[in-house]
PDB file of C-alpha atoms and ligand atoms in Angstrom:
ATOM      1  CA  UNK A   1     147.124 116.669  57.596  1.00 96.00           C
ATOM      2  CA  UNK A   2     145.929 117.267  61.136  1.00 98.00           C
ATOM      3  CA  UNK A   3     142.249 118.188  61.151  1.00 98.00           C
ATOM      4  CA  UNK A   4     141.388 121.411  62.973  1.00 95.00           C
ATOM      5  CA  UNK A   5     138.447 120.048  64.932  1.00 97.00           C
ATOM      6  CA  UNK A   6     137.893 123.227  66.927  1.00 97.00           C
ATOM      7  CA  UNK A   7     136.769 124.949  63.719  1.00 97.00           C
ATOM      8  CA  UNK A   8     134.204 122.180  63.138  1.00 98.00           C
ATOM      9  CA  UNK A   9     132.973 122.258  66.741  1.00 98.00           C
ATOM     10  CA  UNK A  10     132.611 126.058  66.600  1.00 97.00           C
ATOM     11  CA  UNK A  11     130.524 125.853  63.425  1.00 97.00           C
ATOM     12  CA  UNK A  12     128.117 123.309  64.954  1.00 98.00           C
ATOM     13  CA  UNK A  13     127.815 125.373  68.150  1.00 98.00           C
ATOM     14  CA  UNK A  14     127.253 128.599  66.207  1.00 97.00           C
ATOM     15  CA  UNK A  15     124.341 127.053  64.266  1.00 97.00           C
ATOM     16  CA  UNK A  16     122.805 125.745  67.500  1.00 98.00           C
ATOM     17  CA  UNK A  17     123.250 129.125  69.182  1.00 98.00           C
ATOM     18  CA  UNK A  18     121.229 130.824  66.440  1.00 97.00           C
ATOM     19  CA  UNK A  19     118.482 128.212  66.805  1.00 97.00           C
ATOM     20  CA  UNK A  20     118.488 128.648  70.601  1.00 98.00           C
ATOM     21  CA  UNK A  21     118.032 132.418  70.233  1.00 98.00           C
ATOM     22  CA  UNK A  22     114.986 131.796  68.017  1.00 97.00           C
ATOM     23  CA  UNK A  23     113.622 129.287  70.530  1.00 97.00           C
ATOM     24  CA  UNK A  24     113.939 131.756  73.388  1.00 97.00           C
ATOM     25  CA  UNK A  25     111.959 134.331  71.392  1.00 97.00           C
ATOM     26  CA  UNK A  26     109.226 131.708  71.231  1.00 96.00           C
ATOM     27  CA  UNK A  27     109.349 131.215  74.991  1.00 96.00           C
ATOM     28  CA  UNK A  28     111.264 127.915  75.074  1.00 96.00           C
ATOM     29  CA  UNK A  29     114.371 127.957  77.269  1.00 98.00           C
ATOM     30  CA  UNK A  30     116.578 124.884  76.788  1.00 98.00           C
ATOM     31  CA  UNK A  31     117.859 123.438  80.034  1.00 98.00           C
ATOM     32  CA  UNK A  32     120.129 120.419  80.326  1.00 98.00           C
ATOM     33  CA  UNK A  33     120.169 118.419  83.570  1.00 98.00           C
ATOM     34  CA  UNK A  34     123.542 116.726  84.001  1.00 98.00           C
ATOM     35  CA  UNK A  35     123.559 113.709  86.312  1.00 98.00           C
ATOM     36  CA  UNK A  36     126.819 112.387  87.682  1.00 98.00           C
ATOM     37  CA  UNK A  37     127.451 109.619  90.187  1.00 98.00           C
ATOM     38  CA  UNK A  38     130.655 109.437  92.222  1.00 96.00           C
ATOM     39  CA  UNK A  39     133.919 111.264  91.997  1.00 92.00           C
ATOM     40  CA  UNK A  40     135.618 109.983  88.849  1.00 92.00           C
ATOM     41  CA  UNK A  41     138.190 112.598  87.825  1.00 89.00           C
ATOM     42  CA  UNK A  42     137.795 112.033  84.065  1.00 89.00           C
ATOM     43  CA  UNK A  43     133.985 112.253  84.296  1.00 94.00           C
ATOM     44  CA  UNK A  44     134.282 115.506  86.245  1.00 94.00           C
ATOM     45  CA  UNK A  45     136.396 117.011  83.455  1.00 93.00           C
ATOM     46  CA  UNK A  46     133.999 115.813  80.733  1.00 94.00           C
ATOM     47  CA  UNK A  47     131.009 117.190  82.641  1.00 97.00           C
ATOM     48  CA  UNK A  48     132.773 120.519  83.173  1.00 96.00           C
ATOM     49  CA  UNK A  49     133.578 120.778  79.437  1.00 96.00           C
ATOM     50  CA  UNK A  50     129.987 119.958  78.522  1.00 97.00           C
ATOM     51  CA  UNK A  51     128.328 122.397  80.937  1.00 98.00           C
ATOM     52  CA  UNK A  52     130.726 125.205  80.032  1.00 97.00           C
ATOM     53  CA  UNK A  53     130.034 124.759  76.302  1.00 97.00           C
ATOM     54  CA  UNK A  54     126.268 124.611  76.909  1.00 98.00           C
ATOM     55  CA  UNK A  55     126.294 127.853  78.866  1.00 96.00           C
ATOM     56  CA  UNK A  56     128.254 129.548  76.054  1.00 95.00           C
ATOM     57  CA  UNK A  57     125.650 128.364  73.552  1.00 97.00           C
ATOM     58  CA  UNK A  58     122.819 129.727  75.701  1.00 98.00           C
ATOM     59  CA  UNK A  59     121.694 126.420  77.229  1.00 98.00           C
ATOM     60  CA  UNK A  60     121.118 126.535  80.964  1.00 98.00           C
ATOM     61  CA  UNK A  61     122.610 123.586  82.851  1.00 98.00           C
ATOM     62  CA  UNK A  62     122.110 122.148  86.302  1.00 98.00           C
ATOM     63  CA  UNK A  63     124.350 119.469  87.782  1.00 97.00           C
ATOM     64  CA  UNK A  64     122.952 116.685  89.948  1.00 98.00           C
ATOM     65  CA  UNK A  65     125.830 114.933  91.665  1.00 97.00           C
ATOM     66  CA  UNK A  66     125.163 111.802  93.700  1.00 98.00           C
ATOM     67  CA  UNK A  67     127.288 109.793  96.074  1.00 97.00           C
ATOM     68  CA  UNK A  68     128.683 106.599  94.520  1.00 97.00           C
ATOM     69  CA  UNK A  69     126.645 104.572  97.029  1.00 97.00           C
ATOM     70  CA  UNK A  70     123.308 105.724  95.589  1.00 98.00           C
ATOM     71  CA  UNK A  71     121.081 102.742  94.797  1.00 98.00           C
ATOM     72  CA  UNK A  72     119.826 101.975  91.301  1.00 98.00           C
ATOM     73  CA  UNK A  73     116.299 102.679  92.520  1.00 98.00           C
ATOM     74  CA  UNK A  74     117.403 106.003  94.017  1.00 98.00           C
ATOM     75  CA  UNK A  75     119.039 107.066  90.763  1.00 98.00           C
ATOM     76  CA  UNK A  76     116.005 106.036  88.712  1.00 98.00           C
ATOM     77  CA  UNK A  77     113.838 108.105  91.081  1.00 98.00           C
ATOM     78  CA  UNK A  78     116.091 111.129  90.548  1.00 98.00           C
ATOM     79  CA  UNK A  79     115.847 110.720  86.760  1.00 98.00           C
ATOM     80  CA  UNK A  80     112.059 110.370  86.952  1.00 98.00           C
ATOM     81  CA  UNK A  81     111.909 113.687  88.802  1.00 98.00           C
ATOM     82  CA  UNK A  82     113.854 115.293  85.951  1.00 98.00           C
ATOM     83  CA  UNK A  83     111.578 113.595  83.388  1.00 98.00           C
ATOM     84  CA  UNK A  84     108.561 115.296  84.931  1.00 98.00           C
ATOM     85  CA  UNK A  85     110.210 118.682  85.495  1.00 98.00           C
ATOM     86  CA  UNK A  86     108.738 120.973  82.796  1.00 96.00           C
ATOM     87  CA  UNK A  87     111.761 123.290  82.942  1.00 97.00           C
ATOM     88  CA  UNK A  88     114.222 120.503  82.043  1.00 98.00           C
ATOM     89  CA  UNK A  89     114.362 119.900  78.265  1.00 98.00           C
ATOM     90  CA  UNK A  90     117.325 117.499  78.209  1.00 98.00           C
ATOM     91  CA  UNK A  91     118.895 114.930  80.534  1.00 98.00           C
ATOM     92  CA  UNK A  92     122.469 113.651  80.388  1.00 98.00           C
ATOM     93  CA  UNK A  93     123.643 110.834  82.649  1.00 98.00           C
ATOM     94  CA  UNK A  94     127.417 110.739  82.614  1.00 98.00           C
ATOM     95  CA  UNK A  95     128.781 107.239  82.071  1.00 96.00           C
ATOM     96  CA  UNK A  96     130.278 105.039  83.399  1.00 95.00           C
ATOM     97  CA  UNK A  97     128.181 104.385  86.501  1.00 97.00           C
ATOM     98  CA  UNK A  98     129.301 102.378  89.571  1.00 97.00           C
ATOM     99  CA  UNK A  99     129.213  98.592  89.061  1.00 97.00           C
ATOM    100  CA  UNK A 100     126.151  97.978  91.297  1.00 98.00           C
ATOM    101  CA  UNK A 101     124.014 100.087  88.945  1.00 98.00           C
ATOM    102  CA  UNK A 102     122.701  98.521  85.741  1.00 98.00           C
ATOM    103  CA  UNK A 103     123.385 101.129  83.057  1.00 98.00           C
ATOM    104  CA  UNK A 104     120.707  99.656  80.777  1.00 97.00           C
ATOM    105  CA  UNK A 105     118.046 100.254  83.417  1.00 98.00           C
ATOM    106  CA  UNK A 106     119.240 103.828  83.886  1.00 98.00           C
ATOM    107  CA  UNK A 107     119.139 104.439  80.128  1.00 98.00           C
ATOM    108  CA  UNK A 108     115.607 103.023  80.061  1.00 98.00           C
ATOM    109  CA  UNK A 109     114.592 105.493  82.779  1.00 98.00           C
ATOM    110  CA  UNK A 110     115.597 108.578  80.771  1.00 98.00           C
ATOM    111  CA  UNK A 111     112.539 109.986  79.004  1.00 98.00           C
ATOM    112  CA  UNK A 112     112.963 109.459  75.221  1.00 97.00           C
ATOM    113  CA  UNK A 113     111.871 113.087  74.797  1.00 97.00           C
ATOM    114  CA  UNK A 114     114.798 114.363  76.916  1.00 98.00           C
ATOM    115  CA  UNK A 115     117.444 111.813  75.932  1.00 98.00           C
ATOM    116  CA  UNK A 116     120.271 113.948  74.494  1.00 98.00           C
ATOM    117  CA  UNK A 117     122.691 110.985  74.251  1.00 98.00           C
ATOM    118  CA  UNK A 118     120.301 108.575  72.439  1.00 98.00           C
ATOM    119  CA  UNK A 119     120.785 106.150  75.345  1.00 98.00           C
ATOM    120  CA  UNK A 120     117.150 105.130  75.834  1.00 98.00           C
ATOM    121  CA  UNK A 121     116.582 101.770  74.054  1.00 97.00           C
ATOM    122  CA  UNK A 122     113.556 103.195  72.211  1.00 97.00           C
ATOM    123  CA  UNK A 123     115.652 106.023  70.763  1.00 97.00           C
ATOM    124  CA  UNK A 124     118.653 103.806  70.084  1.00 97.00           C
ATOM    125  CA  UNK A 125     116.313 101.378  68.307  1.00 96.00           C
ATOM    126  CA  UNK A 126     114.890 104.173  66.117  1.00 95.00           C
ATOM    127  CA  UNK A 127     118.421 105.206  65.286  1.00 96.00           C
ATOM    128  CA  UNK A 128     119.371 101.593  64.450  1.00 93.00           C
ATOM    129  CA  UNK A 129     116.408 101.300  62.108  1.00 91.00           C
ATOM    130  CA  UNK A 130     117.439 104.519  60.384  1.00 85.00           C
ATOM    131  CA  UNK A 131     114.208 106.280  61.338  1.00 78.00           C
ATOM    132  CA  UNK A 132     114.176 110.013  61.865  1.00 82.00           C
ATOM    133  CA  UNK A 133     116.006 110.268  65.161  1.00 92.00           C
ATOM    134  CA  UNK A 134     118.865 111.978  66.874  1.00 97.00           C
ATOM    135  CA  UNK A 135     122.338 110.549  66.335  1.00 98.00           C
ATOM    136  CA  UNK A 136     124.521 109.529  69.306  1.00 98.00           C
ATOM    137  CA  UNK A 137     126.952 112.387  70.029  1.00 98.00           C
ATOM    138  CA  UNK A 138     130.320 110.860  69.123  1.00 98.00           C
ATOM    139  CA  UNK A 139     129.027 109.202  65.940  1.00 98.00           C
ATOM    140  CA  UNK A 140     127.435 112.518  64.941  1.00 98.00           C
ATOM    141  CA  UNK A 141     130.706 114.332  65.617  1.00 98.00           C
ATOM    142  CA  UNK A 142     132.701 111.881  63.502  1.00 98.00           C
ATOM    143  CA  UNK A 143     130.322 112.232  60.551  1.00 98.00           C
ATOM    144  CA  UNK A 144     130.547 116.025  60.813  1.00 98.00           C
ATOM    145  CA  UNK A 145     134.359 115.869  60.777  1.00 98.00           C
ATOM    146  CA  UNK A 146     134.295 113.723  57.606  1.00 98.00           C
ATOM    147  CA  UNK A 147     131.669 115.952  55.951  1.00 98.00           C
ATOM    148  CA  UNK A 148     133.660 119.071  56.764  1.00 98.00           C
ATOM    149  CA  UNK A 149     136.713 117.636  55.035  1.00 98.00           C
ATOM    150  CA  UNK A 150     134.547 116.310  52.162  1.00 98.00           C
ATOM    151  CA  UNK A 151     135.677 112.759  52.866  1.00 98.00           C
ATOM    152  CA  UNK A 152     133.074 110.456  51.333  1.00 98.00           C
ATOM    153  CA  UNK A 153     132.240 107.167  53.033  1.00 98.00           C
ATOM    154  CA  UNK A 154     130.647 105.557  49.989  1.00 98.00           C
ATOM    155  CA  UNK A 155     132.418 102.305  49.107  1.00 98.00           C
ATOM    156  CA  UNK A 156     135.212 102.926  51.598  1.00 98.00           C
ATOM    157  CA  UNK A 157     136.723 100.181  53.733  1.00 98.00           C
ATOM    158  CA  UNK A 158     136.307 101.373  57.301  1.00 98.00           C
ATOM    159  CA  UNK A 159     137.691  99.737  60.407  1.00 99.00           C
ATOM    160  CA  UNK A 160     136.176 100.734  63.726  1.00 98.00           C
ATOM    161  CA  UNK A 161     138.026  99.554  66.822  1.00 98.00           C
ATOM    162  CA  UNK A 162     135.832  99.231  69.914  1.00 98.00           C
ATOM    163  CA  UNK A 163     132.259  97.928  70.113  1.00 98.00           C
ATOM    164  CA  UNK A 164     130.819 100.118  72.873  1.00 97.00           C
ATOM    165  CA  UNK A 165     127.179 101.182  72.815  1.00 96.00           C
ATOM    166  CA  UNK A 166     128.281 104.811  73.102  1.00 97.00           C
ATOM    167  CA  UNK A 167     130.796 104.923  70.234  1.00 98.00           C
ATOM    168  CA  UNK A 168     131.685 101.768  68.274  1.00 98.00           C
ATOM    169  CA  UNK A 169     128.248 100.305  67.559  1.00 98.00           C
ATOM    170  CA  UNK A 170     126.490 103.545  66.586  1.00 98.00           C
ATOM    171  CA  UNK A 171     129.440 104.665  64.448  1.00 98.00           C
ATOM    172  CA  UNK A 172     129.537 101.308  62.635  1.00 98.00           C
ATOM    173  CA  UNK A 173     125.836 101.601  61.875  1.00 97.00           C
ATOM    174  CA  UNK A 174     126.027 105.210  60.742  1.00 97.00           C
ATOM    175  CA  UNK A 175     128.946 104.421  58.439  1.00 97.00           C
ATOM    176  CA  UNK A 176     126.992 101.493  56.989  1.00 96.00           C
ATOM    177  CA  UNK A 177     124.081 103.846  56.299  1.00 94.00           C
ATOM    178  CA  UNK A 178     126.547 106.088  54.461  1.00 96.00           C
ATOM    179  CA  UNK A 179     127.450 103.162  52.144  1.00 97.00           C
ATOM    180  CA  UNK A 180     130.774 102.277  53.752  1.00 98.00           C
ATOM    181  CA  UNK A 181     131.962  98.684  54.148  1.00 98.00           C
ATOM    182  CA  UNK A 182     132.495  98.397  57.871  1.00 98.00           C
ATOM    183  CA  UNK A 183     134.583  96.006  59.953  1.00 98.00           C
ATOM    184  CA  UNK A 184     133.908  96.343  63.671  1.00 98.00           C
ATOM    185  CA  UNK A 185     137.005  95.173  65.538  1.00 98.00           C
ATOM    186  CA  UNK A 186     137.399  94.805  69.299  1.00 97.00           C
ATOM    187  CA  UNK A 187     139.579  93.408  72.061  1.00 96.00           C
ATOM    188  CA  UNK A 188     139.056  89.801  70.896  1.00 97.00           C
ATOM    189  CA  UNK A 189     139.829  90.513  67.233  1.00 98.00           C
ATOM    190  CA  UNK A 190     142.630  88.328  65.906  1.00 98.00           C
ATOM    191  CA  UNK A 191     145.285  90.146  63.903  1.00 98.00           C
ATOM    192  CA  UNK A 192     143.943  93.697  64.139  1.00 98.00           C
ATOM    193  CA  UNK A 193     146.806  94.826  61.911  1.00 98.00           C
ATOM    194  CA  UNK A 194     145.567  92.850  58.902  1.00 98.00           C
ATOM    195  CA  UNK A 195     142.193  94.651  59.063  1.00 98.00           C
ATOM    196  CA  UNK A 196     143.696  98.099  59.613  1.00 98.00           C
ATOM    197  CA  UNK A 197     146.177  97.747  56.756  1.00 98.00           C
ATOM    198  CA  UNK A 198     143.290  97.521  54.282  1.00 97.00           C
ATOM    199  CA  UNK A 199     141.326 100.403  55.768  1.00 98.00           C
ATOM    200  CA  UNK A 200     140.674 103.684  54.002  1.00 98.00           C
ATOM    201  CA  UNK A 201     139.327 105.052  57.292  1.00 99.00           C
ATOM    202  CA  UNK A 202     140.229 103.891  60.812  1.00 98.00           C
ATOM    203  CA  UNK A 203     138.182 104.975  63.812  1.00 99.00           C
ATOM    204  CA  UNK A 204     139.787 103.939  67.072  1.00 98.00           C
ATOM    205  CA  UNK A 205     137.698 103.997  70.254  1.00 98.00           C
ATOM    206  CA  UNK A 206     139.446 101.333  72.295  1.00 98.00           C
ATOM    207  CA  UNK A 207     141.028 103.340  75.100  1.00 96.00           C
ATOM    208  CA  UNK A 208     144.483 101.823  74.592  1.00 97.00           C
ATOM    209  CA  UNK A 209     147.491 104.127  74.074  1.00 97.00           C
ATOM    210  CA  UNK A 210     149.570 103.403  70.949  1.00 96.00           C
ATOM    211  CA  UNK A 211     147.194 100.637  69.827  1.00 98.00           C
ATOM    212  CA  UNK A 212     147.337 101.874  66.236  1.00 98.00           C
ATOM    213  CA  UNK A 213     150.933 102.011  65.040  1.00 98.00           C
ATOM    214  CA  UNK A 214     152.370 103.228  61.746  1.00 98.00           C
ATOM    215  CA  UNK A 215     152.803  99.703  60.334  1.00 98.00           C
ATOM    216  CA  UNK A 216     149.008  99.309  60.550  1.00 98.00           C
ATOM    217  CA  UNK A 217     148.249 102.390  58.475  1.00 98.00           C
ATOM    218  CA  UNK A 218     147.738 102.296  54.705  1.00 98.00           C
ATOM    219  CA  UNK A 219     149.389 105.361  53.111  1.00 98.00           C
ATOM    220  CA  UNK A 220     146.724 108.032  52.542  1.00 98.00           C
ATOM    221  CA  UNK A 221     144.334 106.592  55.132  1.00 98.00           C
ATOM    222  CA  UNK A 222     142.121 108.786  57.321  1.00 98.00           C
ATOM    223  CA  UNK A 223     142.400 108.261  61.082  1.00 98.00           C
ATOM    224  CA  UNK A 224     139.793 109.380  63.590  1.00 98.00           C
ATOM    225  CA  UNK A 225     141.133 108.914  67.116  1.00 98.00           C
ATOM    226  CA  UNK A 226     138.397 108.741  69.755  1.00 98.00           C
ATOM    227  CA  UNK A 227     140.643 107.460  72.560  1.00 97.00           C
ATOM    228  CA  UNK A 228     141.357 109.605  75.607  1.00 95.00           C
ATOM    229  CA  UNK A 229     144.146 107.988  77.614  1.00 95.00           C
ATOM    230  CA  UNK A 230     147.200 108.939  79.617  1.00 94.00           C
ATOM    231  CA  UNK A 231     150.616 107.940  78.380  1.00 93.00           C
ATOM    232  CA  UNK A 232     153.500 106.703  80.556  1.00 93.00           C
ATOM    233  CA  UNK A 233     154.283 110.321  81.518  1.00 94.00           C
ATOM    234  CA  UNK A 234     150.696 111.083  82.498  1.00 94.00           C
ATOM    235  CA  UNK A 235     150.090 113.151  79.369  1.00 95.00           C
ATOM    236  CA  UNK A 236     146.706 112.916  77.570  1.00 95.00           C
ATOM    237  CA  UNK A 237     146.965 110.821  74.396  1.00 97.00           C
ATOM    238  CA  UNK A 238     144.708 108.953  72.020  1.00 97.00           C
ATOM    239  CA  UNK A 239     144.791 105.343  70.760  1.00 98.00           C
ATOM    240  CA  UNK A 240     147.070 106.164  67.845  1.00 98.00           C
ATOM    241  CA  UNK A 241     150.857 106.523  67.847  1.00 98.00           C
ATOM    242  CA  UNK A 242     150.271 110.009  66.484  1.00 98.00           C
ATOM    243  CA  UNK A 243     153.843 111.114  65.893  1.00 97.00           C
ATOM    244  CA  UNK A 244     154.729 108.141  63.707  1.00 98.00           C
ATOM    245  CA  UNK A 245     151.364 107.559  62.020  1.00 98.00           C
ATOM    246  CA  UNK A 246     150.612 111.194  61.142  1.00 98.00           C
ATOM    247  CA  UNK A 247     153.035 111.479  58.182  1.00 98.00           C
ATOM    248  CA  UNK A 248     151.344 108.490  56.512  1.00 98.00           C
ATOM    249  CA  UNK A 249     147.771 109.745  56.785  1.00 98.00           C
ATOM    250  CA  UNK A 250     145.856 112.020  54.457  1.00 98.00           C
ATOM    251  CA  UNK A 251     143.950 113.223  57.532  1.00 98.00           C
ATOM    252  CA  UNK A 252     144.191 112.537  61.245  1.00 98.00           C
ATOM    253  CA  UNK A 253     142.452 113.964  64.320  1.00 98.00           C
ATOM    254  CA  UNK A 254     144.619 114.974  67.290  1.00 98.00           C
ATOM    255  CA  UNK A 255     144.116 114.128  70.981  1.00 98.00           C
ATOM    256  CA  UNK A 256     143.380 116.328  72.843  1.00 96.00           C
ATOM    257  CA  UNK A 257     141.492 118.835  70.695  1.00 96.00           C
ATOM    258  CA  UNK A 258     140.056 116.363  68.197  1.00 98.00           C
ATOM    259  CA  UNK A 259     136.878 114.298  68.429  1.00 98.00           C
ATOM    260  CA  UNK A 260     136.282 115.462  72.052  1.00 97.00           C
ATOM    261  CA  UNK A 261     135.249 119.057  71.311  1.00 97.00           C
ATOM    262  CA  UNK A 262     133.152 117.948  68.328  1.00 98.00           C
ATOM    263  CA  UNK A 263     131.323 115.435  70.553  1.00 98.00           C
ATOM    264  CA  UNK A 264     130.546 118.265  72.976  1.00 98.00           C
ATOM    265  CA  UNK A 265     129.248 120.319  70.035  1.00 98.00           C
ATOM    266  CA  UNK A 266     127.088 117.333  69.018  1.00 98.00           C
ATOM    267  CA  UNK A 267     125.605 117.290  72.511  1.00 98.00           C
ATOM    268  CA  UNK A 268     124.666 120.955  72.095  1.00 98.00           C
ATOM    269  CA  UNK A 269     123.085 120.144  68.726  1.00 98.00           C
ATOM    270  CA  UNK A 270     121.058 117.280  70.215  1.00 98.00           C
ATOM    271  CA  UNK A 271     119.971 119.342  73.221  1.00 98.00           C
ATOM    272  CA  UNK A 272     118.841 122.108  70.861  1.00 98.00           C
ATOM    273  CA  UNK A 273     116.931 119.652  68.653  1.00 97.00           C
ATOM    274  CA  UNK A 274     115.057 118.189  71.633  1.00 98.00           C
ATOM    275  CA  UNK A 275     114.136 121.681  72.879  1.00 97.00           C
ATOM    276  CA  UNK A 276     112.848 122.434  69.359  1.00 94.00           C
ATOM    277  CA  UNK A 277     110.547 119.448  69.442  1.00 90.00           C
ATOM    278  CA  UNK A 278     108.617 121.277  72.188  1.00 81.00           C
ATOM    279  CA  UNK A 279     107.304 123.745  69.582  1.00 78.00           C
ATOM    280  CA  UNK A 280     106.665 121.365  66.658  1.00 70.00           C
TER     281      UNK A 280
HETATM  282  N1  GUN B 301     130.841 108.810  78.937  1.00 65.55           N
HETATM  283  C1  GUN B 301     131.704 108.711  77.921  1.00 65.55           C
HETATM  284  N2  GUN B 301     131.180 109.264  76.814  1.00 65.55           N
HETATM  285  C2  GUN B 301     129.960 109.719  77.138  1.00 65.55           C
HETATM  286  C3  GUN B 301     128.940 110.373  76.413  1.00 65.55           C
HETATM  287  O1  GUN B 301     129.034 110.664  75.217  1.00 65.55           O
HETATM  288  N3  GUN B 301     127.820 110.683  77.116  1.00 65.55           N
HETATM  289  C4  GUN B 301     127.683 110.369  78.428  1.00 65.55           C
HETATM  290  N4  GUN B 301     126.534 110.688  79.017  1.00 65.55           N
HETATM  291  N5  GUN B 301     128.605 109.748  79.131  1.00 65.55           N
HETATM  292  C5  GUN B 301     129.742 109.428  78.478  1.00 65.55           C
END
């Protein structure tokens, strides 16, 4: 069955919207500063989707777009200005950044109090330790999708493909905390198929079209496709050979219209939570 992720995203956004209305009555106006460097087409689309959804939820946004030649120091300075701006309650730095900029240093520069993506090492560390902290957006979105469909993680064999700091690592940790047995596969994994064939749940975040084929899918498995790629005809597709794998799955998320909108909803949730911490 194809999971209707829009329904899930709408529910998360609706809850945040109610919380934002309460916040505004208390004099707190959430504002997300969105920082983008360069002209990457995909990043521009992601940023547009995020700012549009924020505005609908009642979160003000402001975009700060820098030339791709900006220095690391220059970008850190811009983030520090946002850190000290009392009207800005959240900061998002769209990744990836140009190669001459060290992303770790940029993440370190984002104030932990305004870090909607859980990119700052202090926040990521709290999350890793399982302390009370925000959850990185995509991992949060995936958990919400599974909860919505009442798919338990306890004791399940889960294969996550892709070990990025944004998706693979946090999702692996979150699944572990939900009592799943997790195998974190990546580009150097030997015989990916043998791992996938035993998986009750596959999360693919590799960015490779048709990486997960039907012969890799155990009948009844759940597939969460985080990939956003273009196929040979230029059409948006995920990492999974959807057409052939779908009949085998108990549940599968589509691309587009799957994890993407739920990740945007997670961003709205995190931005709302950080604005709330101004009153508690
Ligand atoms: N680039 C790809 N995914 C993300 C994300 O979740 N947040 C940010 N800031 N950049 C990204």
